[in-house]
Coordinates of C-alpha atoms and ligand atoms in Angstrom, one line a residue:
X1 CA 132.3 145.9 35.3
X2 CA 131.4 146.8 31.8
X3 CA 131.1 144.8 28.9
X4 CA 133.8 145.5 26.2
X5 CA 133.6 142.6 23.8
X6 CA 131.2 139.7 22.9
X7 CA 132.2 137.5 20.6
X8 CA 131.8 134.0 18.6
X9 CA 133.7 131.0 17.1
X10 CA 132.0 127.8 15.7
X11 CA 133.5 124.6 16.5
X12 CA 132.8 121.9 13.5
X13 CA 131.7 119.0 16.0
X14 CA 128.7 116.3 15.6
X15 CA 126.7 119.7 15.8
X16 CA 127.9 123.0 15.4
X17 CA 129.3 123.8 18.7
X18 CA 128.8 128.1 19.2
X19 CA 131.2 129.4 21.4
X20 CA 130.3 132.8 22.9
X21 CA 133.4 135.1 25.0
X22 CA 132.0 138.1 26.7
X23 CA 135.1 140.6 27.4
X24 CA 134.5 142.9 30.2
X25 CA 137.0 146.0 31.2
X26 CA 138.1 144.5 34.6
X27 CA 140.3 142.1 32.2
X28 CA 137.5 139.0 33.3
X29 CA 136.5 136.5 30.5
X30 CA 133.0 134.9 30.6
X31 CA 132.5 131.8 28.3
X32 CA 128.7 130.5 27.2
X33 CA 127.7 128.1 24.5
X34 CA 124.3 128.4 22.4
X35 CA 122.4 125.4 20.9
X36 CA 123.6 126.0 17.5
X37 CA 121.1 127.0 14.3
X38 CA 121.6 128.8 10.7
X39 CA 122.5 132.0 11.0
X40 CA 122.7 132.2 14.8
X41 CA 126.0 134.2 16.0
X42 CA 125.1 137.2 13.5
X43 CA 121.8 137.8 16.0
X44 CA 124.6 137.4 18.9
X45 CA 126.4 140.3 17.2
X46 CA 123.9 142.0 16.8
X47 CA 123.3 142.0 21.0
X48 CA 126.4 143.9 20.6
X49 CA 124.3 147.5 19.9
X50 CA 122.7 147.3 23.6
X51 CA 124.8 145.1 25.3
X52 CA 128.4 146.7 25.0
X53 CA 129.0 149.1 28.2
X54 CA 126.5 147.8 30.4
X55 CA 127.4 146.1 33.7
X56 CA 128.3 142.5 33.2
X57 CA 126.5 141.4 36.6
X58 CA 123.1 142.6 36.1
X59 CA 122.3 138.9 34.4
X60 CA 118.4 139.0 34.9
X61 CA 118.1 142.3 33.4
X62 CA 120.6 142.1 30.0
X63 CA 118.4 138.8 29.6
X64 CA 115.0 140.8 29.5
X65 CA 116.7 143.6 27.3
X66 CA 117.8 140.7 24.7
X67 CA 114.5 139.0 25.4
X68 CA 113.0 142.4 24.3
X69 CA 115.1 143.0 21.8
X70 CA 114.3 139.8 20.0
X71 CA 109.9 140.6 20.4
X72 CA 109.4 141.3 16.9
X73 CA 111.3 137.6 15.9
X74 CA 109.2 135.7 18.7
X75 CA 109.0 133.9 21.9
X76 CA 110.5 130.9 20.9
X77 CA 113.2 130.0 18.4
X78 CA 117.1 131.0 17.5
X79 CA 116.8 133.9 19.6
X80 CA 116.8 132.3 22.9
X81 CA 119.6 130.3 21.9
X82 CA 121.7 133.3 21.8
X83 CA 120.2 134.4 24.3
X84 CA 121.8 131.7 26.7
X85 CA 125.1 131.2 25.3
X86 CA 125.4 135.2 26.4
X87 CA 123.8 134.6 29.5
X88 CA 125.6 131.7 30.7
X89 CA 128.8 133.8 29.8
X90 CA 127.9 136.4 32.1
X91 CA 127.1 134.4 34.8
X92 CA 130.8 132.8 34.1
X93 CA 132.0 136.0 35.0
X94 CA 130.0 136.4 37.7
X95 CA 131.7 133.9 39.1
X96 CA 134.7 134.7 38.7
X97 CA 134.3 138.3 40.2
X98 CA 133.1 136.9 43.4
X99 CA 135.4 134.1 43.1
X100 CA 132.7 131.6 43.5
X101 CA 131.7 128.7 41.8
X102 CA 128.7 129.1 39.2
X103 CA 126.7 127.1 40.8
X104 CA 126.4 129.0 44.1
X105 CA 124.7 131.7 41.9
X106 CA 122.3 129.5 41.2
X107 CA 120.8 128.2 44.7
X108 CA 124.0 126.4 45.6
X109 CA 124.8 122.7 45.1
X110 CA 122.6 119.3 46.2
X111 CA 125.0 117.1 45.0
X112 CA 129.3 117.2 44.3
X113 CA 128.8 115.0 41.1
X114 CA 126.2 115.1 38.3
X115 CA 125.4 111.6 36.9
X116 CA 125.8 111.5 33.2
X117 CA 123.4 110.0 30.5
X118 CA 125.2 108.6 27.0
X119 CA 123.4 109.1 24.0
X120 CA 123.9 106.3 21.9
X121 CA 121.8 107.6 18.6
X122 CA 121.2 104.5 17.3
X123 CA 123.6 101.9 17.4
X124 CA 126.5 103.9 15.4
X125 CA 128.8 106.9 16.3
X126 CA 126.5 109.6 15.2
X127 CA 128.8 111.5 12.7
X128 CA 127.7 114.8 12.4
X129 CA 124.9 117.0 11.1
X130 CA 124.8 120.8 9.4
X131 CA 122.7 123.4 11.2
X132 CA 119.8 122.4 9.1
X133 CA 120.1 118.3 10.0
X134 CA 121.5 117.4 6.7
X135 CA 124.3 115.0 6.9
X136 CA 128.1 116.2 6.5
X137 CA 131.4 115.3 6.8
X138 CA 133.9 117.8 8.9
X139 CA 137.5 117.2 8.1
X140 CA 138.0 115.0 11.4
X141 CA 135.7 112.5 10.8
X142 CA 137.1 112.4 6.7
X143 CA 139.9 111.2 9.0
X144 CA 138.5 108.8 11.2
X145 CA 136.7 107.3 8.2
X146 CA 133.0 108.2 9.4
X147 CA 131.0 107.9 6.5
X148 CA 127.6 110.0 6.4
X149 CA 124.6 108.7 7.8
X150 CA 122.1 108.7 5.0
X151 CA 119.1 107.7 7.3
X152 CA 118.1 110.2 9.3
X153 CA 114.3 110.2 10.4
X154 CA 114.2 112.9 12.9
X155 CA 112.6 115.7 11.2
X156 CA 108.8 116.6 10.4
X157 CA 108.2 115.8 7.3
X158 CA 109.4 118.6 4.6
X159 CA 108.8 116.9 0.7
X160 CA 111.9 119.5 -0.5
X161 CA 114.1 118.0 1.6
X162 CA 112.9 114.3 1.5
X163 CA 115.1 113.3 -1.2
X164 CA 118.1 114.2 0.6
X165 CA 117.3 112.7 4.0
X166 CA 115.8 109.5 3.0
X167 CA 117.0 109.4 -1.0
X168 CA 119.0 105.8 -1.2
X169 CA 118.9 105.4 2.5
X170 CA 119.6 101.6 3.5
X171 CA 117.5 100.2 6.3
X172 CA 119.4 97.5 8.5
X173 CA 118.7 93.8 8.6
X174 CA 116.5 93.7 12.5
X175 CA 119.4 91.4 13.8
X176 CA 122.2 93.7 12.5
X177 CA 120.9 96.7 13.8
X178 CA 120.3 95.0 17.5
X179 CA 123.8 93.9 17.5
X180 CA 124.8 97.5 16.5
X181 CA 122.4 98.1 19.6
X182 CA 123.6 96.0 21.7
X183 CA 127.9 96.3 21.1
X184 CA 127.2 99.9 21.8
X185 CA 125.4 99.6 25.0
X186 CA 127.7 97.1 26.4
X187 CA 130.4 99.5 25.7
X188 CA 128.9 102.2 27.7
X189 CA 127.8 100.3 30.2
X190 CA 131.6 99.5 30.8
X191 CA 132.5 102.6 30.4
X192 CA 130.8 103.5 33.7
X193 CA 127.4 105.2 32.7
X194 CA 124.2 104.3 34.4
X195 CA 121.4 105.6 32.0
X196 CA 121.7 105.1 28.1
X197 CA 119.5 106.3 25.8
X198 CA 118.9 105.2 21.9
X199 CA 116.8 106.2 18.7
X200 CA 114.3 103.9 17.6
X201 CA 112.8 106.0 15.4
X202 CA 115.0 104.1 12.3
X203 CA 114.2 103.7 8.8
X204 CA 113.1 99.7 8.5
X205 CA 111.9 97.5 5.3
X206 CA 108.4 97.8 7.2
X207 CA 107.7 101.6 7.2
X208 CA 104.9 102.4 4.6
X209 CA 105.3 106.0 4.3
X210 CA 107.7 108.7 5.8
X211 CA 105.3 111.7 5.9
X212 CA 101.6 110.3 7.9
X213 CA 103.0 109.5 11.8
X214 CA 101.6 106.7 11.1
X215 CA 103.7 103.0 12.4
X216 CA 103.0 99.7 11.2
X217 CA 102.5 96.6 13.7
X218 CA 105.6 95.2 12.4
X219 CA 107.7 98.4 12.9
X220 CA 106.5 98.5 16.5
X221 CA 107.4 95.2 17.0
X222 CA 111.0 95.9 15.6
X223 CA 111.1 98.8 18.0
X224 CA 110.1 97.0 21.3
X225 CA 112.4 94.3 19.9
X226 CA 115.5 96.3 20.2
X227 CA 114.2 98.3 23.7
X228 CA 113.9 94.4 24.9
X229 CA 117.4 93.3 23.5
X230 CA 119.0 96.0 25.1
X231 CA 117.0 95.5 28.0
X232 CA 118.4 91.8 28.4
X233 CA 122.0 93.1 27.6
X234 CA 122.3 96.0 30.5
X235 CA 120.4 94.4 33.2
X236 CA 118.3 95.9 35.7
X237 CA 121.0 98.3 37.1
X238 CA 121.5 100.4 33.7
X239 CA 118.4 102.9 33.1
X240 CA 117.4 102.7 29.6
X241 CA 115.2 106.2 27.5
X242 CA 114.6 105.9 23.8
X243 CA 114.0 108.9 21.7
X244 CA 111.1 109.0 18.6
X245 CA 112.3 112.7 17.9
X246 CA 108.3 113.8 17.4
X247 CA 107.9 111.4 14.7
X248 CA 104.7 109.7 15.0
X249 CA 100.7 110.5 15.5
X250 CA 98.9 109.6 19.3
X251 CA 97.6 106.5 18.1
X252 CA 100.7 104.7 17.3
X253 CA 102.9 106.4 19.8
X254 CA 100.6 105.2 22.5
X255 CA 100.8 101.4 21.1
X256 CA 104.8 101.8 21.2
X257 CA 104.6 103.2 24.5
X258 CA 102.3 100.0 25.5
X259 CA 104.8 98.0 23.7
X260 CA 107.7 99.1 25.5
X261 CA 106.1 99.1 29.2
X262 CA 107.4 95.5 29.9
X263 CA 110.8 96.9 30.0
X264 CA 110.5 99.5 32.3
X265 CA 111.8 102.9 30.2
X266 CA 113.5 105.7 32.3
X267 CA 111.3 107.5 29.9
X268 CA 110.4 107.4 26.4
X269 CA 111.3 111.0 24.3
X270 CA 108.9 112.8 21.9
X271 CA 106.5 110.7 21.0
X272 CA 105.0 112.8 19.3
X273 CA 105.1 116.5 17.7
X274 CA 105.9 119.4 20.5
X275 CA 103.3 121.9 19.6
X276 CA 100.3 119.5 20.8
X277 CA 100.8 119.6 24.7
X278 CA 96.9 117.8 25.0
X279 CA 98.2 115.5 22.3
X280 CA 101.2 114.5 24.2
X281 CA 99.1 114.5 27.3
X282 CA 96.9 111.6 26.0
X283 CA 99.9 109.9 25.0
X284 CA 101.1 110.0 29.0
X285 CA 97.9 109.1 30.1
X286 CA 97.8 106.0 27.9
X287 CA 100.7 104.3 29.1
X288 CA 103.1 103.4 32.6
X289 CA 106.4 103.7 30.3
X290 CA 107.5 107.7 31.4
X291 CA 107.0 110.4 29.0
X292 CA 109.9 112.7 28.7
X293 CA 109.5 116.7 26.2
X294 CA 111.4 119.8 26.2
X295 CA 114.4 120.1 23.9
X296 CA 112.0 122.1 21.5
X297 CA 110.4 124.4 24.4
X298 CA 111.6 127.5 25.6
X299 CA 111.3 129.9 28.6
X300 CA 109.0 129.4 31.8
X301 CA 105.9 130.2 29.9
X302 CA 106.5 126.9 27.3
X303 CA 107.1 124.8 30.1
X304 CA 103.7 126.2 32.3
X305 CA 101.2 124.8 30.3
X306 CA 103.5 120.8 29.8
X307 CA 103.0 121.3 33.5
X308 CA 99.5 122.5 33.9
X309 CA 98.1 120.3 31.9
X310 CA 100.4 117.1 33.4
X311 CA 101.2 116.1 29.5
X312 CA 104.6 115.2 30.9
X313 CA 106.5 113.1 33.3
X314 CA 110.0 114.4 33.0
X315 CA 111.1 117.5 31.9
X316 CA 114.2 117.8 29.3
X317 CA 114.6 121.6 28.6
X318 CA 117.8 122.0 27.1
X319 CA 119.8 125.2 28.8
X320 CA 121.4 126.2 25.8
X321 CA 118.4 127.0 24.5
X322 CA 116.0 128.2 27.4
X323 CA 117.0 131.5 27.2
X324 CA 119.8 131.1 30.3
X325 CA 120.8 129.2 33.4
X326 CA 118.6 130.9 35.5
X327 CA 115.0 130.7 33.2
X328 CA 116.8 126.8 33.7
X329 CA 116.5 126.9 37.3
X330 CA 112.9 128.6 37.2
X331 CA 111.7 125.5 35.1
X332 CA 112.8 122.9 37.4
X333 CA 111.1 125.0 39.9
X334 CA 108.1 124.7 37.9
X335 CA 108.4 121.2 37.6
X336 CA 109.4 120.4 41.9
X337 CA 105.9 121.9 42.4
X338 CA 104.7 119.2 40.4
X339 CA 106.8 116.6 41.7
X340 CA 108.1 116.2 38.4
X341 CA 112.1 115.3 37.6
X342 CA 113.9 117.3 35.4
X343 CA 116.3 115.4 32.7
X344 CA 118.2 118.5 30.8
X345 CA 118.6 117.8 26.9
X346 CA 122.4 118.2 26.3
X347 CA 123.9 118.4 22.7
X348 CA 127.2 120.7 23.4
X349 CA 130.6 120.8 23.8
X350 CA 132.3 120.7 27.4
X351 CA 131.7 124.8 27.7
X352 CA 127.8 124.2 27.5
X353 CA 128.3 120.6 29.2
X354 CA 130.0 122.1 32.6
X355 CA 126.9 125.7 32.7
X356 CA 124.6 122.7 32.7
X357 CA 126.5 120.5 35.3
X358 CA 126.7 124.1 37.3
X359 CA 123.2 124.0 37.2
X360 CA 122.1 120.4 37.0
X361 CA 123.9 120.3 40.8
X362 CA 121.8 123.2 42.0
X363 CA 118.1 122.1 41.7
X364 CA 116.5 119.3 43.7
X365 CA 114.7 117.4 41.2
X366 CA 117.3 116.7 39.2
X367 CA 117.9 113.0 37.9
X368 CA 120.6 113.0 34.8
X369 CA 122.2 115.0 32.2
X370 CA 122.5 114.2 28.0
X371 CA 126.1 113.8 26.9
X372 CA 125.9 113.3 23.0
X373 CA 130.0 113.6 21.8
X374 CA 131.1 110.1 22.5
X375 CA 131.8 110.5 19.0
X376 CA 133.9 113.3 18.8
X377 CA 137.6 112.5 19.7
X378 CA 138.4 115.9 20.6
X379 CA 135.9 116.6 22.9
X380 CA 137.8 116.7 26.2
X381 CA 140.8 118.4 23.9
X382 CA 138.8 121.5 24.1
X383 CA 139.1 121.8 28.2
X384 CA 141.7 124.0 29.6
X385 CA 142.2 124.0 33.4
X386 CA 140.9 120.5 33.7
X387 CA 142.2 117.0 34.1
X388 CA 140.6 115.0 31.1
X389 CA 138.6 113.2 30.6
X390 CA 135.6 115.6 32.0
X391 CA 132.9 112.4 32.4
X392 CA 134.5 109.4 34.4
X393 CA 132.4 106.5 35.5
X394 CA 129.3 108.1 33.9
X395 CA 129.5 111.4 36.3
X396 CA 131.1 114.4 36.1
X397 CA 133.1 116.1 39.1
X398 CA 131.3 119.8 40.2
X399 CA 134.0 122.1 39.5
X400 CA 134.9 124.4 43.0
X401 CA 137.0 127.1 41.0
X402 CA 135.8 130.3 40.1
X403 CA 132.9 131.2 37.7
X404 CA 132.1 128.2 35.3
X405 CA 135.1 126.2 36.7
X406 CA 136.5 125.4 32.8
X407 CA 137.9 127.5 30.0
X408 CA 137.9 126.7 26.6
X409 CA 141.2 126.3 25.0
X410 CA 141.0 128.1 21.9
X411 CA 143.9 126.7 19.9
X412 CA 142.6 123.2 19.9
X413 CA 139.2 125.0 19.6
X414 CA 140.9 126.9 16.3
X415 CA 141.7 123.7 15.0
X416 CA 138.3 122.4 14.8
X417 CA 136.4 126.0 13.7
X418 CA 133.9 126.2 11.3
X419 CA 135.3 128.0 8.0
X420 CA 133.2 130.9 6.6
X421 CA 132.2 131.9 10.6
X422 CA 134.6 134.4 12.9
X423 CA 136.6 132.9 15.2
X424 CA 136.4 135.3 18.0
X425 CA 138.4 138.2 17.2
X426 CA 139.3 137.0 13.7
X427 CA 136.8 137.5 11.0
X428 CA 135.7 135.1 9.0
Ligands
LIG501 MG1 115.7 114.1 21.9

């Protein structure tokens, strides 16, 4: 079974959705999805020099040839995004070959559903951000209205680009914003989901400076403020995370993880910076409110010393960028031997959604997975071979067919591509 073809498209979504189809000779199709970033489906071609005629099964091993072939750029980074988009697409096909279900590739399945976490950003539809987290406008949203968000905070500090992020940005009056807060949680909370999660880490009329971690009393107390408001508006049976998106230095992320304790976080998100791990380790020992990294780590060896070192208490390693499904389902191994729960990071459309579903049902410790599109109307557009919507009631359904379970139905998919990148077979 020989690889013929591997190719990209870019759906325009809140992120840049990257779509990668691996052809193979039999006639199968394998779909993956990479965590999107600047320049990343010309390194995916470029897997085309080793890749093309090999044998589409032999997953593990055209994942150490990529991983090899990307030494000289690192052992973190872009390249293990490509990696598993490609990855997950072979292990699509896989599937289909034996015609069996991803997931029984990947231990087989603990659960028939995988409960669902909304992310809520922070009060508003996010509306939708360029590969390097500036604020844009794709021609669906123009539609919709959606006007940019001009307040972004989630980024280390970069003076260049601190005009643009924060230039004329309007902080929100504290009762506005918990209303925002509030309407949106209540909504989701209908809608079925059991665990929300929201940004605190806002601009406010209180913040002193953008660039020195540091967080004023006030600006913690308009952070625990909302957690508590939201708190009082889901009740008990709704779990509640809040991201800071690695914003802020030990001392104050500790008193905002202090601050927060009295209403019992399902975890609180990047504290603080990701390189640190003792850093974030005396941020977890500081405080009873859960402690939650791993969107910015990648492979087994990024996760071994989170775990080593018990800087963590749940694991969010995002599978799109890992470097594949099954360096995925080493970490949560990593993590069961340290009686540790695994909450994957989840920023993609339903291609990347369903590998990390496939996945998410397979390993043990597993307690919920991200879903970030509730503000992208097409999302469940994009699904062919599935009744929509995918998520109902906050979980979604383990597929039984074949291979990844889903296929991506590339004239809606066409619709919403990103001009200036190839669509598949069609160059840019
Ligand atoms: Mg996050």
């Amino acid at each position: 079974m020989r690889i013929t073809k591997i190719e990209t498209a870019v759906i325009e979504a809140n992120y840049d959705w990257t779509i990668v189809k691996v052809a193979t000779d039999t006639g199968l199709v394998g779909w993956g999805e990479a965590f999107f970033a600047p320049g990343l489906t010309g390194v995916i071609r470029e897997f085309r020099e080793f890749l093309l005629g090999e044998d589409a099964r032999d997953v593990d091993r055209l994942c150490r040839l990529m991983r090899t072939a990307m030494g000289a750029a690192g052992t973190s980074g872009m390249g293990f995004h490509a990696i598993s988009g490609v990855e997950a697409a072979l292990w699509d096909i896989v599937g289909k070959s034996a015609n069996m279900p991803l997931y029984q590739f990947l231990g087989g399945k603990y659960r028939d559903r995988v409960r669902i976490y909304a992310d809520c950003h922070a009060g508003h539809g996010l509306s939708s951000l360029s590969p390097v987290l500036l604020p844009r406008t794709p021609g669906w949203a123009k539609k919709q209205g959606q006007k940019k968000e001009r307040w972004r905070k989630d980024l280390p500090a970069r003076a260049e680009l601190s005009t643009k992020f924060h230039g004329g940005q309007k902080s929100e009056a504290p009762s506005i914003r918990a209303q925002n807060y509030v309407r949106h949680a209540v909504e989701m909370k209908r809608r079925g989901f059991t665990a929300l999660k929201f940004d605190v880490d806002v601009p406010s009329e209180y913040s002193l400076d953008d660039y020195n971690r540091t967080l004023t009393r006030k600006e913690i107390d308009l952070m625990a403020g909302l957690v508590g408001s939201l708190r009082k508006a889901i009740g008990k049976d709704v779990d509640l995370a809040i991201d800071c998106h690695w914003n802020y230095g030990v001392n104050d992320a500790i008193k905002l993880a202090r601050a927060c304790e009295a209403y019992d976080l399902l975890w609180l998100e990047d504290p603080v910076p990701p390189e640190n791990t003792d850093a974030l380790r005396r941020v977890t020992d500081a405080t009873t409110t859960p402690i939650a990294t791993g969107e910015n780590h990648y492979q087994r060896h990024h996760f071994r010393e989170l775990l080593e070192r018990e800087a963590v208490d749940i694991l969010a390693p995002d599978f799109q960028k890992t470097g594949g499904l099954l360096e995925g389902r080493r970490i949560a191994d990593m993590a069961e031997v340290h009686y540790l729960a695994v909450a994957p990071h989840n920023i993609s459309s339903p291609i990347g959604t369903m590998a990390s579903v496939h996945l998410c049902a397979a390993i043990p410790n597993f307690l919920a997975l991200e879903w970030h599109a509730a503000s992208v109307p097409f999302f469940d557009d994009l699904v062919k071979g599935r009744r929509a919507p995918l998520i109902q009631k906050g979980y979604i359904t383990l597929p039984e067919k074949p291979g990844l379970g889903i296929e991506l139905d590339e004239q809606v998919a066409y619709k919403y591509r990103k001009h200036g990148e190839p669509f598949f077979d069609q160059p840019a």
